[in-house]
Amino acid sequence: MSQKPADTYSPLYFLASLGAGGLSVTFFMYLMFWVPHEGRPVPVFEDISAAFAGGGLPLQAAIIIAVIGILVMTFLNVKSLLWNISALNRFKKTDAYQNLRASNAETTLLAAPLASAMTINALFIVGLVFVPGLWSIIEYLFPLALIAFGAVGIWALGLIGHFLGRVLSEGGIFDMTAHNSFAQLLPAFALAMVGVGFSAPAAMSLAPATVALSLATSTFFAVASLIYTVVALTTAFGSMLHHGTAREAGPTLMVIVPIVTVLSILFLRQDHGLHASFQGHTTTANTMLWLTQMISVQIVFLLLGLTVLRRQNYFGDFVFGSKTSPGSYALICPGVAFSVLMQFFVNKGLVAAGVIAKFGAAYWAITAIALISQALMVLLILHLNKQHFSAQPKGQAIAAE
């Protein structure tokens, strides 16, 4: 009897929801940087409508693509999230779940709050783009957003606390031989995603108290994410040098890329809040150099990950071959994250500092890198969804730990 690979459940399937949510953000970048939104840090329904009515054909086409892209990817994001929540609840009743909670793979449960935080961000984008007059009540929505991200943050911290409490209190439980990937950075990614959600009011609110609360809470999760990243990264690298990279977990080598993007947006939002509410100032030159450094970090880890994946023939086996692994969805996040940060690098870095002219030849040449990365990730998520959620008599699902 044929089965869908997704019938063998792993919490890593939450990454399918995460990837779709991230792609909705890549389409929002069209509106963010190509649609004028004077007096507001982000474009809203009124700005987009005015730009479509008064813009030329290229801008109108970009807006149509962005709007459709946001709708489709947010739909996939929410659909996948709901499916995962239902599947996880069933999975919790099995022996496999108990075994997971007693192994290194317990941290894969952090994919749930990670994807949930992304869904909140994606739905916020939908509100900005499709709801008329939303900006007039935005200050009332920020406390609700902080509460929502607070709930997800507590959820994530609880899961991390259970895992660390178990492995650090008893000793000998954590399997270092199975730590030969960057899979253990998933908690750091979840903390960063909660943090960037907390940072949104800092960039958008005009109420100093709201901005201050946003700065404080987002800073806590950013610091927690950075600490966890450093510890997990260094210990994992030692295990990888000794045992080699776990083949099915190869995509995790690039998880640093989305962590860098999420934290970069967090710090950019904080910087805007400090400037608008507390007279803190950062020069455009400093921002350009910092974004260049962040892009450089991403390229280093992309090269590292792709080198190992190529040597292990990961794409030939797990993406285009007969084998399947829910960890393949981790390939989407780096491409999405690189596309998003490249848009910020071009617009908030090079254009803002006067290095290149907006909408000039150099602008589109560099922006094309972001657009190509985005297009490849759209194709990849559609392929993986078909691969994992269509009945296939052959193939074996392998969960990355």
mmCIF file of C-alpha atoms in Angstrom:
data_model
loop_
_atom_site.group_PDB
_atom_site.id
_atom_site.type_symbol
_atom_site.label_atom_id
_atom_site.label_comp_id
_atom_site.label_asym_id
_atom_site.label_seq_id
_atom_site.Cartn_x
_atom_site.Cartn_y
_atom_site.Cartn_z
ATOM 1 C CA MET A 1 0.000 0.000 0.000
ATOM 2 C CA SER A 2 1.412 3.387 -0.972
ATOM 3 C CA GLN A 3 1.989 5.989 1.723
ATOM 4 C CA LYS A 4 2.839 9.632 1.847
ATOM 5 C CA PRO A 5 6.298 10.283 3.339
ATOM 6 C CA ALA A 6 4.621 12.783 5.664
ATOM 7 C CA ASP A 7 2.656 9.898 7.221
ATOM 8 C CA THR A 8 5.861 9.176 9.152
ATOM 9 C CA TYR A 9 5.593 12.332 11.205
ATOM 10 C CA SER A 10 8.417 14.504 12.490
ATOM 11 C CA PRO A 11 8.141 17.939 14.123
ATOM 12 C CA LEU A 12 10.521 19.097 11.400
ATOM 13 C CA TYR A 13 7.476 19.271 9.125
ATOM 14 C CA PHE A 14 6.747 22.570 10.850
ATOM 15 C CA LEU A 15 9.564 23.862 8.647
ATOM 16 C CA ALA A 16 7.194 23.529 5.680
ATOM 17 C CA SER A 17 4.967 26.121 7.341
ATOM 18 C CA LEU A 18 7.980 28.226 8.252
ATOM 19 C CA GLY A 19 9.293 28.209 4.688
ATOM 20 C CA ALA A 20 5.976 29.320 3.232
ATOM 21 C CA GLY A 21 5.724 32.098 5.804
ATOM 22 C CA GLY A 22 9.228 33.245 4.982
ATOM 23 C CA LEU A 23 8.380 33.339 1.285
ATOM 24 C CA SER A 24 5.431 35.624 2.035
ATOM 25 C CA VAL A 25 7.990 38.031 3.502
ATOM 26 C CA THR A 26 10.092 37.891 0.314
ATOM 27 C CA PHE A 27 7.061 39.064 -1.672
ATOM 28 C CA PHE A 28 6.397 41.818 0.880
ATOM 29 C CA MET A 29 9.906 43.103 0.140
ATOM 30 C CA TYR A 30 8.613 44.241 -3.272
ATOM 31 C CA LEU A 31 6.123 46.505 -1.517
ATOM 32 C CA MET A 32 8.505 47.499 1.251
ATOM 33 C CA PHE A 33 11.176 48.893 -1.033
ATOM 34 C CA TRP A 34 9.409 49.693 -4.318
ATOM 35 C CA VAL A 35 6.160 51.301 -3.100
ATOM 36 C CA PRO A 36 6.442 54.826 -1.628
ATOM 37 C CA HIS A 37 5.190 55.017 1.955
ATOM 38 C CA GLU A 38 6.035 58.509 3.143
ATOM 39 C CA GLY A 39 5.666 59.005 6.893
ATOM 40 C CA ARG A 40 5.348 55.296 7.656
ATOM 41 C CA PRO A 41 8.072 52.680 8.228
ATOM 42 C CA VAL A 42 6.106 50.106 6.198
ATOM 43 C CA PRO A 43 3.659 50.304 3.282
ATOM 44 C CA VAL A 44 -0.024 49.810 4.029
ATOM 45 C CA PHE A 45 -3.143 49.239 1.948
ATOM 46 C CA GLU A 46 -3.540 52.940 1.111
ATOM 47 C CA ASP A 47 0.082 53.294 -0.041
ATOM 48 C CA ILE A 48 -0.165 50.191 -2.207
ATOM 49 C CA SER A 49 -3.479 51.278 -3.761
ATOM 50 C CA ALA A 50 -2.109 54.739 -4.562
ATOM 51 C CA ALA A 51 1.056 53.287 -6.090
ATOM 52 C CA PHE A 52 -0.942 50.874 -8.230
ATOM 53 C CA ALA A 53 -3.289 53.617 -9.444
ATOM 54 C CA GLY A 54 -0.515 56.087 -10.271
ATOM 55 C CA GLY A 55 2.398 53.827 -11.130
ATOM 56 C CA GLY A 56 3.663 52.529 -14.427
ATOM 57 C CA LEU A 57 3.208 49.030 -15.800
ATOM 58 C CA PRO A 58 6.375 47.573 -14.176
ATOM 59 C CA LEU A 59 5.320 48.770 -10.715
ATOM 60 C CA GLN A 60 1.770 47.558 -11.226
ATOM 61 C CA ALA A 61 3.067 44.148 -12.294
ATOM 62 C CA ALA A 62 5.336 43.996 -9.236
ATOM 63 C CA ILE A 63 2.428 44.858 -6.941
ATOM 64 C CA ILE A 64 0.209 42.175 -8.512
ATOM 65 C CA ILE A 65 2.947 39.555 -8.149
ATOM 66 C CA ALA A 66 3.601 40.631 -4.549
ATOM 67 C CA VAL A 67 -0.060 40.550 -3.552
ATOM 68 C CA ILE A 68 -0.645 37.131 -5.119
ATOM 69 C CA GLY A 69 2.594 35.804 -3.650
ATOM 70 C CA ILE A 70 1.697 36.991 -0.155
ATOM 71 C CA LEU A 71 -1.776 35.464 -0.373
ATOM 72 C CA VAL A 72 -0.617 32.096 -1.711
ATOM 73 C CA MET A 73 2.333 31.691 0.632
ATOM 74 C CA THR A 74 0.405 32.821 3.709
ATOM 75 C CA PHE A 75 -2.329 30.330 2.821
ATOM 76 C CA LEU A 76 0.278 27.544 2.578
ATOM 77 C CA ASN A 77 1.842 28.777 5.804
ATOM 78 C CA VAL A 78 -1.401 28.641 7.798
ATOM 79 C CA LYS A 79 -2.575 25.406 6.158
ATOM 80 C CA SER A 80 0.686 23.663 6.981
ATOM 81 C CA LEU A 81 0.717 25.045 10.528
ATOM 82 C CA LEU A 82 -2.763 23.696 11.248
ATOM 83 C CA TRP A 83 -1.882 20.313 9.728
ATOM 84 C CA ASN A 84 1.266 20.138 11.838
ATOM 85 C CA ILE A 85 -0.532 21.025 15.059
ATOM 86 C CA SER A 86 -3.051 18.244 14.434
ATOM 87 C CA ALA A 87 -0.326 15.761 13.465
ATOM 88 C CA LEU A 88 1.807 16.697 16.477
ATOM 89 C CA ASN A 89 -1.114 16.119 18.843
ATOM 90 C CA ARG A 90 -1.530 12.619 17.394
ATOM 91 C CA PHE A 91 2.218 12.052 17.497
ATOM 92 C CA LYS A 92 2.304 12.868 21.221
ATOM 93 C CA LYS A 93 0.246 9.723 21.899
ATOM 94 C CA THR A 94 2.860 7.417 20.373
ATOM 95 C CA ASP A 95 5.970 5.708 21.722
ATOM 96 C CA ALA A 96 7.975 7.505 19.049
ATOM 97 C CA TYR A 97 7.196 10.811 20.770
ATOM 98 C CA GLN A 98 8.454 9.509 24.114
ATOM 99 C CA ASN A 99 11.618 8.296 22.437
ATOM 100 C CA LEU A 100 12.080 11.672 20.793
ATOM 101 C CA ARG A 101 11.799 13.484 24.122
ATOM 102 C CA ALA A 102 14.525 11.248 25.516
ATOM 103 C CA SER A 103 16.973 11.920 22.667
ATOM 104 C CA ASN A 104 18.917 14.761 21.067
ATOM 105 C CA ALA A 105 15.993 15.177 18.676
ATOM 106 C CA GLU A 106 13.844 16.667 21.448
ATOM 107 C CA THR A 107 14.913 20.088 20.184
ATOM 108 C CA THR A 108 13.018 19.453 16.915
ATOM 109 C CA LEU A 109 9.909 20.345 18.938
ATOM 110 C CA LEU A 110 11.144 23.956 18.806
ATOM 111 C CA ALA A 111 10.071 23.965 15.154
ATOM 112 C CA ALA A 112 6.490 24.402 16.426
ATOM 113 C CA PRO A 113 6.909 27.768 18.214
ATOM 114 C CA LEU A 114 9.304 28.833 15.449
ATOM 115 C CA ALA A 115 6.658 28.288 12.770
ATOM 116 C CA SER A 116 3.939 29.802 14.969
ATOM 117 C CA ALA A 117 5.936 33.004 15.440
ATOM 118 C CA MET A 118 6.432 33.206 11.681
ATOM 119 C CA THR A 119 2.691 32.805 11.134
ATOM 120 C CA ILE A 120 2.002 35.778 13.408
ATOM 121 C CA ASN A 121 4.448 37.831 11.335
ATOM 122 C CA ALA A 122 2.865 36.633 8.080
ATOM 123 C CA LEU A 123 -0.651 37.486 9.253
ATOM 124 C CA PHE A 124 0.550 40.943 10.307
ATOM 125 C CA ILE A 125 1.820 41.462 6.757
ATOM 126 C CA VAL A 126 -1.553 40.363 5.390
ATOM 127 C CA GLY A 127 -3.218 42.952 7.623
ATOM 128 C CA LEU A 128 -0.946 45.743 6.418
ATOM 129 C CA VAL A 129 -1.446 44.866 2.760
ATOM 130 C CA PHE A 130 -5.158 44.017 2.620
ATOM 131 C CA VAL A 131 -6.956 45.819 5.465
ATOM 132 C CA PRO A 132 -7.932 49.463 4.769
ATOM 133 C CA GLY A 133 -7.446 51.855 7.668
ATOM 134 C CA LEU A 134 -5.393 49.431 9.740
ATOM 135 C CA TRP A 135 -2.704 52.021 10.404
ATOM 136 C CA SER A 136 -5.213 54.244 12.218
ATOM 137 C CA ILE A 137 -5.579 51.626 14.969
ATOM 138 C CA ILE A 138 -2.072 50.204 14.844
ATOM 139 C CA GLU A 139 -1.131 51.443 18.325
ATOM 140 C CA TYR A 140 -3.948 49.353 19.793
ATOM 141 C CA LEU A 141 -2.691 46.262 17.983
ATOM 142 C CA PHE A 142 0.852 46.414 19.279
ATOM 143 C CA PRO A 143 -0.037 45.290 22.841
ATOM 144 C CA LEU A 144 -1.938 42.349 21.354
ATOM 145 C CA ALA A 145 1.077 41.455 19.221
ATOM 146 C CA LEU A 146 3.368 41.619 22.260
ATOM 147 C CA ILE A 147 1.025 39.312 24.161
ATOM 148 C CA ALA A 148 0.932 36.850 21.242
ATOM 149 C CA PHE A 149 4.701 36.750 20.903
ATOM 150 C CA GLY A 150 4.986 36.536 24.671
ATOM 151 C CA ALA A 151 2.883 33.374 24.662
ATOM 152 C CA VAL A 152 5.000 31.842 21.895
ATOM 153 C CA GLY A 153 8.162 32.909 23.710
ATOM 154 C CA ILE A 154 7.068 31.215 26.934
ATOM 155 C CA TRP A 155 6.235 28.101 24.926
ATOM 156 C CA ALA A 156 9.701 28.085 23.350
ATOM 157 C CA LEU A 157 11.484 28.744 26.644
ATOM 158 C CA GLY A 158 9.520 25.931 28.285
ATOM 159 C CA LEU A 159 10.612 23.443 25.623
ATOM 160 C CA ILE A 160 14.217 24.607 25.851
ATOM 161 C CA GLY A 161 14.099 24.444 29.637
ATOM 162 C CA HIS A 162 12.836 20.871 29.575
ATOM 163 C CA PHE A 163 15.583 19.822 27.171
ATOM 164 C CA LEU A 164 18.445 21.604 28.933
ATOM 165 C CA GLY A 165 17.168 20.595 32.361
ATOM 166 C CA ARG A 166 17.186 16.972 31.266
ATOM 167 C CA VAL A 167 20.603 16.862 29.601
ATOM 168 C CA LEU A 168 22.460 19.171 32.012
ATOM 169 C CA SER A 169 21.153 17.830 35.299
ATOM 170 C CA GLU A 170 21.933 14.155 34.802
ATOM 171 C CA GLY A 171 24.867 13.892 32.410
ATOM 172 C CA GLY A 172 25.600 11.165 29.902
ATOM 173 C CA ILE A 173 22.201 11.663 28.269
ATOM 174 C CA PHE A 174 23.197 13.919 25.392
ATOM 175 C CA ASP A 175 24.685 11.892 22.553
ATOM 176 C CA MET A 176 27.692 13.822 21.231
ATOM 177 C CA THR A 177 28.147 11.331 18.396
ATOM 178 C CA ALA A 178 24.709 12.398 17.096
ATOM 179 C CA HIS A 179 25.558 16.096 17.520
ATOM 180 C CA ASN A 180 27.417 16.189 14.203
ATOM 181 C CA SER A 181 25.237 18.806 12.514
ATOM 182 C CA PHE A 182 23.785 22.214 13.315
ATOM 183 C CA ALA A 183 20.379 20.729 14.139
ATOM 184 C CA GLN A 184 20.775 21.875 17.737
ATOM 185 C CA LEU A 185 20.618 25.485 16.554
ATOM 186 C CA LEU A 186 16.855 25.157 16.051
ATOM 187 C CA PRO A 187 16.141 26.544 19.559
ATOM 188 C CA ALA A 188 18.324 29.566 18.767
ATOM 189 C CA PHE A 189 16.361 30.102 15.548
ATOM 190 C CA ALA A 190 13.070 29.928 17.461
ATOM 191 C CA LEU A 191 14.286 32.456 20.032
ATOM 192 C CA ALA A 192 15.412 34.810 17.256
ATOM 193 C CA MET A 193 12.042 34.551 15.500
ATOM 194 C CA VAL A 194 10.200 35.433 18.698
ATOM 195 C CA GLY A 195 12.628 38.301 19.214
ATOM 196 C CA VAL A 196 12.040 39.796 15.777
ATOM 197 C CA GLY A 197 8.309 39.680 16.441
ATOM 198 C CA PHE A 198 8.823 41.563 19.689
ATOM 199 C CA SER A 199 10.918 44.175 17.847
ATOM 200 C CA ALA A 200 8.176 45.227 15.406
ATOM 201 C CA PRO A 201 6.573 47.831 17.721
ATOM 202 C CA ALA A 202 10.001 49.420 18.213
ATOM 203 C CA ALA A 203 10.093 50.235 14.508
ATOM 204 C CA MET A 204 6.451 51.272 14.125
ATOM 205 C CA SER A 205 5.033 52.626 17.374
ATOM 206 C CA LEU A 206 5.043 56.286 18.360
ATOM 207 C CA ALA A 207 4.368 55.539 22.041
ATOM 208 C CA PRO A 208 7.655 55.643 23.991
ATOM 209 C CA ALA A 209 6.442 53.084 26.551
ATOM 210 C CA THR A 210 5.505 50.602 23.814
ATOM 211 C CA VAL A 211 8.834 51.161 22.080
ATOM 212 C CA ALA A 212 10.748 50.685 25.338
ATOM 213 C CA LEU A 213 8.906 47.444 26.116
ATOM 214 C CA SER A 214 9.540 46.245 22.568
ATOM 215 C CA LEU A 215 13.241 47.059 22.877
ATOM 216 C CA ALA A 216 13.560 45.249 26.199
ATOM 217 C CA THR A 217 11.748 42.059 25.237
ATOM 218 C CA SER A 218 13.337 41.774 21.795
ATOM 219 C CA THR A 219 16.785 42.346 23.319
ATOM 220 C CA PHE A 220 16.251 39.492 25.787
ATOM 221 C CA PHE A 221 15.351 37.015 23.053
ATOM 222 C CA ALA A 222 18.132 38.269 20.779
ATOM 223 C CA VAL A 223 20.729 37.791 23.506
ATOM 224 C CA ALA A 224 19.329 34.370 24.406
ATOM 225 C CA SER A 225 19.463 33.378 20.746
ATOM 226 C CA LEU A 226 23.054 34.559 20.363
ATOM 227 C CA ILE A 227 24.214 32.699 23.479
ATOM 228 C CA TYR A 228 22.508 29.495 22.371
ATOM 229 C CA THR A 229 23.937 29.871 18.872
ATOM 230 C CA VAL A 230 27.510 30.225 20.097
ATOM 231 C CA VAL A 231 27.269 27.204 22.425
ATOM 232 C CA ALA A 232 25.487 24.906 19.956
ATOM 233 C CA LEU A 233 27.664 25.984 17.048
ATOM 234 C CA THR A 234 30.996 25.378 18.750
ATOM 235 C CA THR A 235 30.048 22.022 20.276
ATOM 236 C CA ALA A 236 28.486 20.796 17.033
ATOM 237 C CA PHE A 237 31.489 21.794 14.958
ATOM 238 C CA GLY A 238 33.767 19.727 17.187
ATOM 239 C CA SER A 239 31.533 16.685 16.781
ATOM 240 C CA MET A 240 31.367 17.221 13.007
ATOM 241 C CA LEU A 241 35.149 17.359 12.728
ATOM 242 C CA HIS A 242 35.347 14.064 14.609
ATOM 243 C CA HIS A 243 32.400 12.148 13.130
ATOM 244 C CA GLY A 244 31.661 13.987 9.889
ATOM 245 C CA THR A 245 28.337 15.676 9.152
ATOM 246 C CA ALA A 246 25.199 13.578 9.635
ATOM 247 C CA ARG A 247 24.065 13.069 6.045
ATOM 248 C CA GLU A 248 20.330 13.524 6.581
ATOM 249 C CA ALA A 249 20.978 16.663 8.655
ATOM 250 C CA GLY A 250 23.237 18.329 6.085
ATOM 251 C CA PRO A 251 20.824 21.254 5.397
ATOM 252 C CA THR A 252 21.212 22.410 9.004
ATOM 253 C CA LEU A 253 24.728 23.606 8.147
ATOM 254 C CA MET A 254 23.044 26.669 6.655
ATOM 255 C CA VAL A 255 20.663 27.415 9.546
ATOM 256 C CA ILE A 256 22.979 30.271 10.525
ATOM 257 C CA VAL A 257 21.745 32.116 7.413
ATOM 258 C CA PRO A 258 18.121 32.597 8.581
ATOM 259 C CA ILE A 259 19.276 33.296 12.139
ATOM 260 C CA VAL A 260 21.468 36.111 10.804
ATOM 261 C CA THR A 261 18.614 37.567 8.739
ATOM 262 C CA VAL A 262 16.103 37.458 11.584
ATOM 263 C CA LEU A 263 18.501 39.051 14.071
ATOM 264 C CA SER A 264 19.586 41.643 11.501
ATOM 265 C CA ILE A 265 15.981 42.744 10.972
ATOM 266 C CA LEU A 266 15.535 42.774 14.741
ATOM 267 C CA PHE A 267 18.499 45.113 15.209
ATOM 268 C CA LEU A 268 17.409 47.344 12.308
ATOM 269 C CA ARG A 269 13.981 47.689 13.906
ATOM 270 C CA GLN A 270 15.563 48.489 17.251
ATOM 271 C CA ASP A 271 17.788 51.087 15.623
ATOM 272 C CA HIS A 272 14.765 52.765 14.049
ATOM 273 C CA GLY A 273 12.950 52.811 17.389
ATOM 274 C CA LEU A 274 15.939 54.305 19.165
ATOM 275 C CA HIS A 275 16.188 56.980 16.478
ATOM 276 C CA ALA A 276 12.483 57.869 16.345
ATOM 277 C CA SER A 277 11.690 57.745 20.066
ATOM 278 C CA PHE A 278 14.944 58.236 21.980
ATOM 279 C CA GLN A 279 17.177 60.321 19.689
ATOM 280 C CA GLY A 280 19.600 57.490 19.083
ATOM 281 C CA HIS A 281 21.425 57.830 15.769
ATOM 282 C CA THR A 282 23.317 55.443 13.506
ATOM 283 C CA THR A 283 24.914 56.656 10.286
ATOM 284 C CA THR A 284 23.960 55.178 6.925
ATOM 285 C CA ALA A 285 27.615 54.282 6.395
ATOM 286 C CA ASN A 286 27.655 52.216 9.583
ATOM 287 C CA THR A 287 24.453 50.455 8.554
ATOM 288 C CA MET A 288 25.855 49.673 5.111
ATOM 289 C CA LEU A 289 29.064 48.221 6.557
ATOM 290 C CA TRP A 290 27.173 46.175 9.145
ATOM 291 C CA LEU A 291 24.789 44.741 6.540
ATOM 292 C CA THR A 292 27.798 43.889 4.374
ATOM 293 C CA GLN A 293 29.263 41.968 7.293
ATOM 294 C CA MET A 294 26.010 40.080 7.856
ATOM 295 C CA ILE A 295 25.734 39.170 4.171
ATOM 296 C CA SER A 296 29.343 37.962 4.332
ATOM 297 C CA VAL A 297 28.538 35.648 7.239
ATOM 298 C CA GLN A 298 25.640 34.229 5.257
ATOM 299 C CA ILE A 299 27.750 33.603 2.162
ATOM 300 C CA VAL A 300 30.374 31.787 4.238
ATOM 301 C CA PHE A 301 27.817 29.373 5.694
ATOM 302 C CA LEU A 302 26.014 28.967 2.367
ATOM 303 C CA LEU A 303 29.310 27.937 0.776
ATOM 304 C CA LEU A 304 30.052 25.587 3.663
ATOM 305 C CA GLY A 305 26.633 23.953 3.546
ATOM 306 C CA LEU A 306 26.461 23.616 -0.225
ATOM 307 C CA THR A 307 29.977 22.162 -0.330
ATOM 308 C CA VAL A 308 29.074 19.415 2.150
ATOM 309 C CA LEU A 309 25.682 18.746 0.554
ATOM 310 C CA ARG A 310 27.307 18.382 -2.853
ATOM 311 C CA ARG A 311 29.953 15.991 -1.536
ATOM 312 C CA GLN A 312 27.262 13.899 0.150
ATOM 313 C CA ASN A 313 24.976 13.998 -2.924
ATOM 314 C CA TYR A 314 22.157 15.228 -0.686
ATOM 315 C CA PHE A 315 20.134 16.787 -3.498
ATOM 316 C CA GLY A 316 20.475 13.696 -5.668
ATOM 317 C CA ASP A 317 19.137 11.445 -2.917
ATOM 318 C CA PHE A 318 16.777 13.466 -0.707
ATOM 319 C CA VAL A 319 15.467 16.227 -2.978
ATOM 320 C CA PHE A 320 15.392 14.752 -6.477
ATOM 321 C CA GLY A 321 15.953 11.082 -5.653
ATOM 322 C CA SER A 322 13.928 8.275 -4.104
ATOM 323 C CA LYS A 323 14.704 9.085 -0.471
ATOM 324 C CA THR A 324 12.818 11.633 1.608
ATOM 325 C CA SER A 325 13.624 13.498 4.786
ATOM 326 C CA PRO A 326 11.526 16.153 6.558
ATOM 327 C CA GLY A 327 14.844 17.897 7.182
ATOM 328 C CA SER A 328 14.866 18.799 3.471
ATOM 329 C CA TYR A 329 12.508 21.654 4.322
ATOM 330 C CA ALA A 330 15.447 23.252 6.141
ATOM 331 C CA LEU A 331 16.849 24.029 2.682
ATOM 332 C CA ILE A 332 14.156 26.657 2.114
ATOM 333 C CA CYS A 333 14.993 28.908 5.057
ATOM 334 C CA PRO A 334 18.548 29.844 3.964
ATOM 335 C CA GLY A 335 17.466 30.805 0.441
ATOM 336 C CA VAL A 336 14.545 32.832 1.748
ATOM 337 C CA ALA A 337 16.653 34.520 4.408
ATOM 338 C CA PHE A 338 19.428 35.382 1.971
ATOM 339 C CA SER A 339 16.889 36.917 -0.423
ATOM 340 C CA VAL A 340 15.342 39.062 2.308
ATOM 341 C CA LEU A 341 18.630 40.322 3.751
ATOM 342 C CA MET A 342 19.942 41.054 0.249
ATOM 343 C CA GLN A 343 16.952 43.357 -0.270
ATOM 344 C CA PHE A 344 17.799 45.161 2.960
ATOM 345 C CA PHE A 345 21.474 45.324 1.980
ATOM 346 C CA VAL A 346 20.630 46.931 -1.362
ATOM 347 C CA ASN A 347 18.031 49.395 -0.087
ATOM 348 C CA LYS A 348 18.991 50.164 3.510
ATOM 349 C CA GLY A 349 22.699 49.777 2.811
ATOM 350 C CA LEU A 350 23.882 50.680 -0.681
ATOM 351 C CA VAL A 351 21.049 53.016 -1.721
ATOM 352 C CA ALA A 352 20.758 54.751 1.659
ATOM 353 C CA ALA A 353 24.510 55.390 1.757
ATOM 354 C CA GLY A 354 24.507 56.763 -1.787
ATOM 355 C CA VAL A 355 26.648 53.999 -3.261
ATOM 356 C CA ILE A 356 24.149 53.162 -6.019
ATOM 357 C CA ALA A 357 21.068 54.898 -7.398
ATOM 358 C CA LYS A 358 17.679 53.410 -6.652
ATOM 359 C CA PHE A 359 16.228 51.586 -9.683
ATOM 360 C CA GLY A 360 19.437 52.048 -11.651
ATOM 361 C CA ALA A 361 21.318 49.320 -13.540
ATOM 362 C CA ALA A 362 23.505 48.399 -10.550
ATOM 363 C CA TYR A 363 20.422 48.331 -8.320
ATOM 364 C CA TRP A 364 18.643 45.758 -10.473
ATOM 365 C CA ALA A 365 21.784 43.732 -11.056
ATOM 366 C CA ILE A 366 22.242 43.171 -7.319
ATOM 367 C CA THR A 367 18.512 42.881 -6.607
ATOM 368 C CA ALA A 368 18.369 40.127 -9.230
ATOM 369 C CA ILE A 369 20.395 37.948 -6.842
ATOM 370 C CA ALA A 370 17.609 38.259 -4.262
ATOM 371 C CA LEU A 371 14.906 37.608 -6.846
ATOM 372 C CA ILE A 372 16.637 34.510 -8.226
ATOM 373 C CA SER A 373 17.086 33.119 -4.707
ATOM 374 C CA GLN A 374 13.409 33.764 -4.012
ATOM 375 C CA ALA A 375 12.275 32.085 -7.239
ATOM 376 C CA LEU A 376 14.374 28.994 -6.537
ATOM 377 C CA MET A 377 12.850 28.683 -3.059
ATOM 378 C CA VAL A 378 9.310 28.981 -4.435
ATOM 379 C CA LEU A 379 10.065 26.112 -6.812
ATOM 380 C CA LEU A 380 11.711 24.124 -4.019
ATOM 381 C CA ILE A 381 8.816 24.379 -1.565
ATOM 382 C CA LEU A 382 6.328 23.365 -4.264
ATOM 383 C CA HIS A 383 8.536 20.396 -5.150
ATOM 384 C CA LEU A 384 8.989 19.311 -1.530
ATOM 385 C CA ASN A 385 5.278 19.626 -0.797
ATOM 386 C CA LYS A 386 4.541 17.339 -3.729
ATOM 387 C CA GLN A 387 7.305 14.951 -2.726
ATOM 388 C CA HIS A 388 6.254 14.625 0.919
ATOM 389 C CA PHE A 389 2.487 14.947 0.741
ATOM 390 C CA SER A 390 1.741 12.839 -2.330
ATOM 391 C CA ALA A 391 1.377 9.063 -2.128
ATOM 392 C CA GLN A 392 4.629 7.354 -3.067
ATOM 393 C CA PRO A 393 5.123 3.584 -2.859
ATOM 394 C CA LYS A 394 8.907 4.010 -2.806
ATOM 395 C CA GLY A 395 11.154 6.025 -0.540
ATOM 396 C CA GLN A 396 11.938 6.135 3.112
ATOM 397 C CA ALA A 397 11.343 9.121 5.402
ATOM 398 C CA ILE A 398 14.318 9.945 7.565
ATOM 399 C CA ALA A 399 14.130 12.454 10.401
ATOM 400 C CA ALA A 400 17.170 14.652 10.891
ATOM 401 C CA GLU A 401 18.303 14.922 14.495
#
